[in-house]
Amino acid sequence: MSGAATIDGPKFAHERSALSGRLSIAALPRLAESGCRSAEIRYTLEGRMDAAGKAGLRIKVDGDVEVSCQRCLQGLPVPMSVDADLELTASRDAAEAAEDGVDRVVASRSMSVAELVEDELLLALPMVPMHAACAAPAKDDGARPMPFAALAELRKRGAG
């Protein structure tokens, strides 16, 4: 499935439709801007109606992204697994005014599937990605002078 797919959110939910596909980093520009080097993502999107008659979407995302380790700056694969229920709402103000802990998204007739998946991935990324143990830094081969070596030598000469 292309990252360009869109759904009519309210209709998708009312009809309890389902959609699945794959996305790469090319279809997820905000994820790339956040520092992800690569991504291979599988998703499933399902429309739903709850017991109170409210429309919603269920998004399941699985796959791997590669980010930079904040210690060594090398690539760090991060397995992603997201299962989110989103209630569709008529306006951003209504979503922000609600204080019940329910995740909401503004419904429209043209909702980007890639953006919905990307939103959930961005929320699930670790704040400070790090390896459990980073590889040791490269050994100094002596070609570069040590910053205080000359000072230490001068000190030795002056003390003797």
PDB file of C-alpha atoms in Angstrom:
ATOM      1  CA  MET A   1       0.000   0.000   0.000  1.00  0.00           C
ATOM      2  CA  SER A   2       1.272   3.450  -0.857  1.00  0.00           C
ATOM      3  CA  GLY A   3       1.836   6.118   1.782  1.00  0.00           C
ATOM      4  CA  ALA A   4      -0.562   8.317  -0.230  1.00  0.00           C
ATOM      5  CA  ALA A   5      -3.692   6.319   0.776  1.00  0.00           C
ATOM      6  CA  THR A   6      -6.463   8.329   2.394  1.00  0.00           C
ATOM      7  CA  ILE A   7      -9.701   7.339   4.053  1.00  0.00           C
ATOM      8  CA  ASP A   8     -12.988   9.052   4.713  1.00  0.00           C
ATOM      9  CA  GLY A   9     -12.691   8.732   8.492  1.00  0.00           C
ATOM     10  CA  PRO A  10     -16.355   8.826   9.535  1.00  0.00           C
ATOM     11  CA  LYS A  11     -17.432   6.522   6.705  1.00  0.00           C
ATOM     12  CA  PHE A  12     -14.521   4.143   7.360  1.00  0.00           C
ATOM     13  CA  ALA A  13     -15.554   3.883  11.025  1.00  0.00           C
ATOM     14  CA  HIS A  14     -19.311   3.549  10.399  1.00  0.00           C
ATOM     15  CA  GLU A  15     -18.751   0.806   7.818  1.00  0.00           C
ATOM     16  CA  ARG A  16     -16.245  -0.903  10.125  1.00  0.00           C
ATOM     17  CA  SER A  17     -13.805  -1.084   7.244  1.00  0.00           C
ATOM     18  CA  ALA A  18     -10.303  -2.500   7.492  1.00  0.00           C
ATOM     19  CA  LEU A  19      -7.090  -1.703   5.676  1.00  0.00           C
ATOM     20  CA  SER A  20      -3.563  -3.029   5.983  1.00  0.00           C
ATOM     21  CA  GLY A  21      -0.252  -2.429   4.296  1.00  0.00           C
ATOM     22  CA  ARG A  22       3.412  -1.569   4.605  1.00  0.00           C
ATOM     23  CA  LEU A  23       5.232   1.746   4.824  1.00  0.00           C
ATOM     24  CA  SER A  24       8.908   2.605   4.479  1.00  0.00           C
ATOM     25  CA  ILE A  25      10.786   5.656   5.735  1.00  0.00           C
ATOM     26  CA  ALA A  26      10.083   7.398   2.405  1.00  0.00           C
ATOM     27  CA  ALA A  27       6.371   7.551   3.305  1.00  0.00           C
ATOM     28  CA  LEU A  28       7.085   8.833   6.832  1.00  0.00           C
ATOM     29  CA  PRO A  29       8.885  12.197   6.486  1.00  0.00           C
ATOM     30  CA  ARG A  30       8.337  13.399  10.066  1.00  0.00           C
ATOM     31  CA  LEU A  31       9.803  10.152  11.356  1.00  0.00           C
ATOM     32  CA  ALA A  32      12.843  10.715   9.130  1.00  0.00           C
ATOM     33  CA  GLU A  33      13.151  14.306  10.405  1.00  0.00           C
ATOM     34  CA  SER A  34      13.125  13.018  13.984  1.00  0.00           C
ATOM     35  CA  GLY A  35      16.336  11.081  13.307  1.00  0.00           C
ATOM     36  CA  CYS A  36      15.107   7.711  12.073  1.00  0.00           C
ATOM     37  CA  ARG A  37      17.468   6.294   9.460  1.00  0.00           C
ATOM     38  CA  SER A  38      15.188   3.559   8.167  1.00  0.00           C
ATOM     39  CA  ALA A  39      11.825   2.001   8.815  1.00  0.00           C
ATOM     40  CA  GLU A  40       9.901  -1.026   7.623  1.00  0.00           C
ATOM     41  CA  ILE A  41       6.432  -0.824   9.095  1.00  0.00           C
ATOM     42  CA  ARG A  42       3.363  -3.054   8.802  1.00  0.00           C
ATOM     43  CA  TYR A  43       0.025  -1.572   9.823  1.00  0.00           C
ATOM     44  CA  THR A  44      -3.619  -2.488  10.163  1.00  0.00           C
ATOM     45  CA  LEU A  45      -6.327   0.151  10.404  1.00  0.00           C
ATOM     46  CA  GLU A  46      -9.853  -0.823  11.478  1.00  0.00           C
ATOM     47  CA  GLY A  47     -12.948   1.330  11.720  1.00  0.00           C
ATOM     48  CA  ARG A  48     -15.123   0.824  14.780  1.00  0.00           C
ATOM     49  CA  MET A  49     -18.212   2.069  16.568  1.00  0.00           C
ATOM     50  CA  ASP A  50     -18.264   1.842  20.376  1.00  0.00           C
ATOM     51  CA  ALA A  51     -21.258   0.976  22.558  1.00  0.00           C
ATOM     52  CA  ALA A  52     -22.169   4.670  22.857  1.00  0.00           C
ATOM     53  CA  GLY A  53     -22.229   5.044  19.061  1.00  0.00           C
ATOM     54  CA  LYS A  54     -18.980   6.996  18.826  1.00  0.00           C
ATOM     55  CA  ALA A  55     -16.853   6.428  15.745  1.00  0.00           C
ATOM     56  CA  GLY A  56     -13.228   5.450  16.094  1.00  0.00           C
ATOM     57  CA  LEU A  57     -10.175   3.860  14.563  1.00  0.00           C
ATOM     58  CA  ARG A  58      -7.952   1.077  15.826  1.00  0.00           C
ATOM     59  CA  ILE A  59      -4.375   1.246  14.578  1.00  0.00           C
ATOM     60  CA  LYS A  60      -1.947  -1.640  14.948  1.00  0.00           C
ATOM     61  CA  VAL A  61       1.646  -1.034  13.918  1.00  0.00           C
ATOM     62  CA  ASP A  62       4.547  -3.485  13.931  1.00  0.00           C
ATOM     63  CA  GLY A  63       8.018  -3.256  12.480  1.00  0.00           C
ATOM     64  CA  ASP A  64      11.469  -1.860  13.032  1.00  0.00           C
ATOM     65  CA  VAL A  65      12.941   1.612  12.868  1.00  0.00           C
ATOM     66  CA  GLU A  66      16.602   2.518  13.099  1.00  0.00           C
ATOM     67  CA  VAL A  67      17.583   5.555  15.154  1.00  0.00           C
ATOM     68  CA  SER A  68      20.911   6.914  16.422  1.00  0.00           C
ATOM     69  CA  CYS A  69      22.121   5.808  19.832  1.00  0.00           C
ATOM     70  CA  GLN A  70      22.527   8.914  21.982  1.00  0.00           C
ATOM     71  CA  ARG A  71      25.765   7.575  23.512  1.00  0.00           C
ATOM     72  CA  CYS A  72      27.769   6.339  20.544  1.00  0.00           C
ATOM     73  CA  LEU A  73      25.746   7.823  17.644  1.00  0.00           C
ATOM     74  CA  GLN A  74      25.732   4.456  15.857  1.00  0.00           C
ATOM     75  CA  GLY A  75      22.580   2.886  14.436  1.00  0.00           C
ATOM     76  CA  LEU A  76      20.176   1.373  16.941  1.00  0.00           C
ATOM     77  CA  PRO A  77      17.339  -0.860  15.713  1.00  0.00           C
ATOM     78  CA  VAL A  78      14.149  -0.292  17.705  1.00  0.00           C
ATOM     79  CA  PRO A  79      11.306  -2.800  17.399  1.00  0.00           C
ATOM     80  CA  MET A  80       7.954  -1.025  17.284  1.00  0.00           C
ATOM     81  CA  SER A  81       4.620  -2.465  18.351  1.00  0.00           C
ATOM     82  CA  VAL A  82       1.675  -0.117  18.756  1.00  0.00           C
ATOM     83  CA  ASP A  83      -1.987  -0.895  19.331  1.00  0.00           C
ATOM     84  CA  ALA A  84      -3.995   2.317  19.666  1.00  0.00           C
ATOM     85  CA  ASP A  85      -7.693   3.137  19.789  1.00  0.00           C
ATOM     86  CA  LEU A  86      -8.586   6.620  18.584  1.00  0.00           C
ATOM     87  CA  GLU A  87     -11.986   8.216  18.916  1.00  0.00           C
ATOM     88  CA  LEU A  88     -12.989  10.414  15.998  1.00  0.00           C
ATOM     89  CA  THR A  89     -14.021  13.926  16.962  1.00  0.00           C
ATOM     90  CA  ALA A  90     -15.530  16.799  15.019  1.00  0.00           C
ATOM     91  CA  SER A  91     -12.984  19.472  15.928  1.00  0.00           C
ATOM     92  CA  ARG A  92      -9.606  20.040  17.505  1.00  0.00           C
ATOM     93  CA  ASP A  93     -11.232  22.165  20.214  1.00  0.00           C
ATOM     94  CA  ALA A  94     -13.500  19.265  21.187  1.00  0.00           C
ATOM     95  CA  ALA A  95     -10.519  16.896  21.345  1.00  0.00           C
ATOM     96  CA  GLU A  96      -8.509  19.286  23.526  1.00  0.00           C
ATOM     97  CA  ALA A  97     -11.455  20.105  25.817  1.00  0.00           C
ATOM     98  CA  ALA A  98     -12.097  16.463  26.720  1.00  0.00           C
ATOM     99  CA  GLU A  99     -10.524  15.407  30.001  1.00  0.00           C
ATOM    100  CA  ASP A 100     -11.248  11.699  30.052  1.00  0.00           C
ATOM    101  CA  GLY A 101      -7.942  10.185  28.898  1.00  0.00           C
ATOM    102  CA  VAL A 102      -9.357   9.000  25.568  1.00  0.00           C
ATOM    103  CA  ASP A 103      -7.062   9.524  22.572  1.00  0.00           C
ATOM    104  CA  ARG A 104      -8.832  11.474  19.860  1.00  0.00           C
ATOM    105  CA  VAL A 105      -8.171  12.540  16.306  1.00  0.00           C
ATOM    106  CA  VAL A 106     -10.109  15.051  14.223  1.00  0.00           C
ATOM    107  CA  ALA A 107     -12.236  13.202  11.678  1.00  0.00           C
ATOM    108  CA  SER A 108     -12.287  14.283   8.070  1.00  0.00           C
ATOM    109  CA  ARG A 109     -13.248  12.898   4.701  1.00  0.00           C
ATOM    110  CA  SER A 110      -9.587  12.840   3.693  1.00  0.00           C
ATOM    111  CA  MET A 111      -7.428  11.318   6.432  1.00  0.00           C
ATOM    112  CA  SER A 112      -3.918  10.222   5.473  1.00  0.00           C
ATOM    113  CA  VAL A 113      -3.234   6.657   6.591  1.00  0.00           C
ATOM    114  CA  ALA A 114       0.531   7.292   6.573  1.00  0.00           C
ATOM    115  CA  GLU A 115       0.090  10.326   8.859  1.00  0.00           C
ATOM    116  CA  LEU A 116      -2.072   8.367  11.294  1.00  0.00           C
ATOM    117  CA  VAL A 117       0.530   5.578  11.446  1.00  0.00           C
ATOM    118  CA  GLU A 118       3.370   8.103  11.688  1.00  0.00           C
ATOM    119  CA  ASP A 119       1.688   9.908  14.603  1.00  0.00           C
ATOM    120  CA  GLU A 120       1.533   6.666  16.573  1.00  0.00           C
ATOM    121  CA  LEU A 121       5.155   5.789  15.766  1.00  0.00           C
ATOM    122  CA  LEU A 122       6.382   9.221  16.872  1.00  0.00           C
ATOM    123  CA  LEU A 123       4.555   8.836  20.170  1.00  0.00           C
ATOM    124  CA  ALA A 124       6.047   5.367  20.705  1.00  0.00           C
ATOM    125  CA  LEU A 125       9.695   6.230  19.980  1.00  0.00           C
ATOM    126  CA  PRO A 126      11.991   6.173  23.012  1.00  0.00           C
ATOM    127  CA  MET A 127      12.838   9.681  24.235  1.00  0.00           C
ATOM    128  CA  VAL A 128      16.545   8.860  24.589  1.00  0.00           C
ATOM    129  CA  PRO A 129      17.422   5.824  22.489  1.00  0.00           C
ATOM    130  CA  MET A 130      20.566   4.016  23.682  1.00  0.00           C
ATOM    131  CA  HIS A 131      22.222   0.637  23.311  1.00  0.00           C
ATOM    132  CA  ALA A 132      22.276  -1.414  26.510  1.00  0.00           C
ATOM    133  CA  ALA A 133      26.078  -1.351  26.114  1.00  0.00           C
ATOM    134  CA  CYS A 134      27.828   0.636  23.394  1.00  0.00           C
ATOM    135  CA  ALA A 135      30.891  -0.595  21.554  1.00  0.00           C
ATOM    136  CA  ALA A 136      34.184   0.761  22.909  1.00  0.00           C
ATOM    137  CA  PRO A 137      35.471   3.840  21.093  1.00  0.00           C
ATOM    138  CA  ALA A 138      38.307   3.348  18.628  1.00  0.00           C
ATOM    139  CA  LYS A 139      41.782   3.143  20.211  1.00  0.00           C
ATOM    140  CA  ASP A 140      44.065   6.140  19.857  1.00  0.00           C
ATOM    141  CA  ASP A 141      46.921   5.134  17.562  1.00  0.00           C
ATOM    142  CA  GLY A 142      49.191   7.862  18.920  1.00  0.00           C
ATOM    143  CA  ALA A 143      49.113   9.917  15.712  1.00  0.00           C
ATOM    144  CA  ARG A 144      47.299  12.707  17.478  1.00  0.00           C
ATOM    145  CA  PRO A 145      49.123  14.494  20.316  1.00  0.00           C
ATOM    146  CA  MET A 146      47.515  14.323  23.718  1.00  0.00           C
ATOM    147  CA  PRO A 147      46.379  17.811  24.801  1.00  0.00           C
ATOM    148  CA  PHE A 148      48.217  17.976  28.117  1.00  0.00           C
ATOM    149  CA  ALA A 149      51.264  15.852  27.255  1.00  0.00           C
ATOM    150  CA  ALA A 150      53.406  18.903  26.464  1.00  0.00           C
ATOM    151  CA  LEU A 151      52.337  20.606  29.688  1.00  0.00           C
ATOM    152  CA  ALA A 152      53.187  17.493  31.716  1.00  0.00           C
ATOM    153  CA  GLU A 153      56.648  17.375  30.092  1.00  0.00           C
ATOM    154  CA  LEU A 154      57.292  21.044  30.959  1.00  0.00           C
ATOM    155  CA  ARG A 155      56.241  20.382  34.542  1.00  0.00           C
ATOM    156  CA  LYS A 156      58.659  17.456  34.805  1.00  0.00           C
ATOM    157  CA  ARG A 157      61.545  19.573  33.531  1.00  0.00           C
ATOM    158  CA  GLY A 158      60.769  22.408  35.953  1.00  0.00           C
ATOM    159  CA  ALA A 159      60.541  20.104  38.983  1.00  0.00           C
ATOM    160  CA  GLY A 160      63.903  18.403  38.373  1.00  0.00           C
TER     161      GLY A 160
END
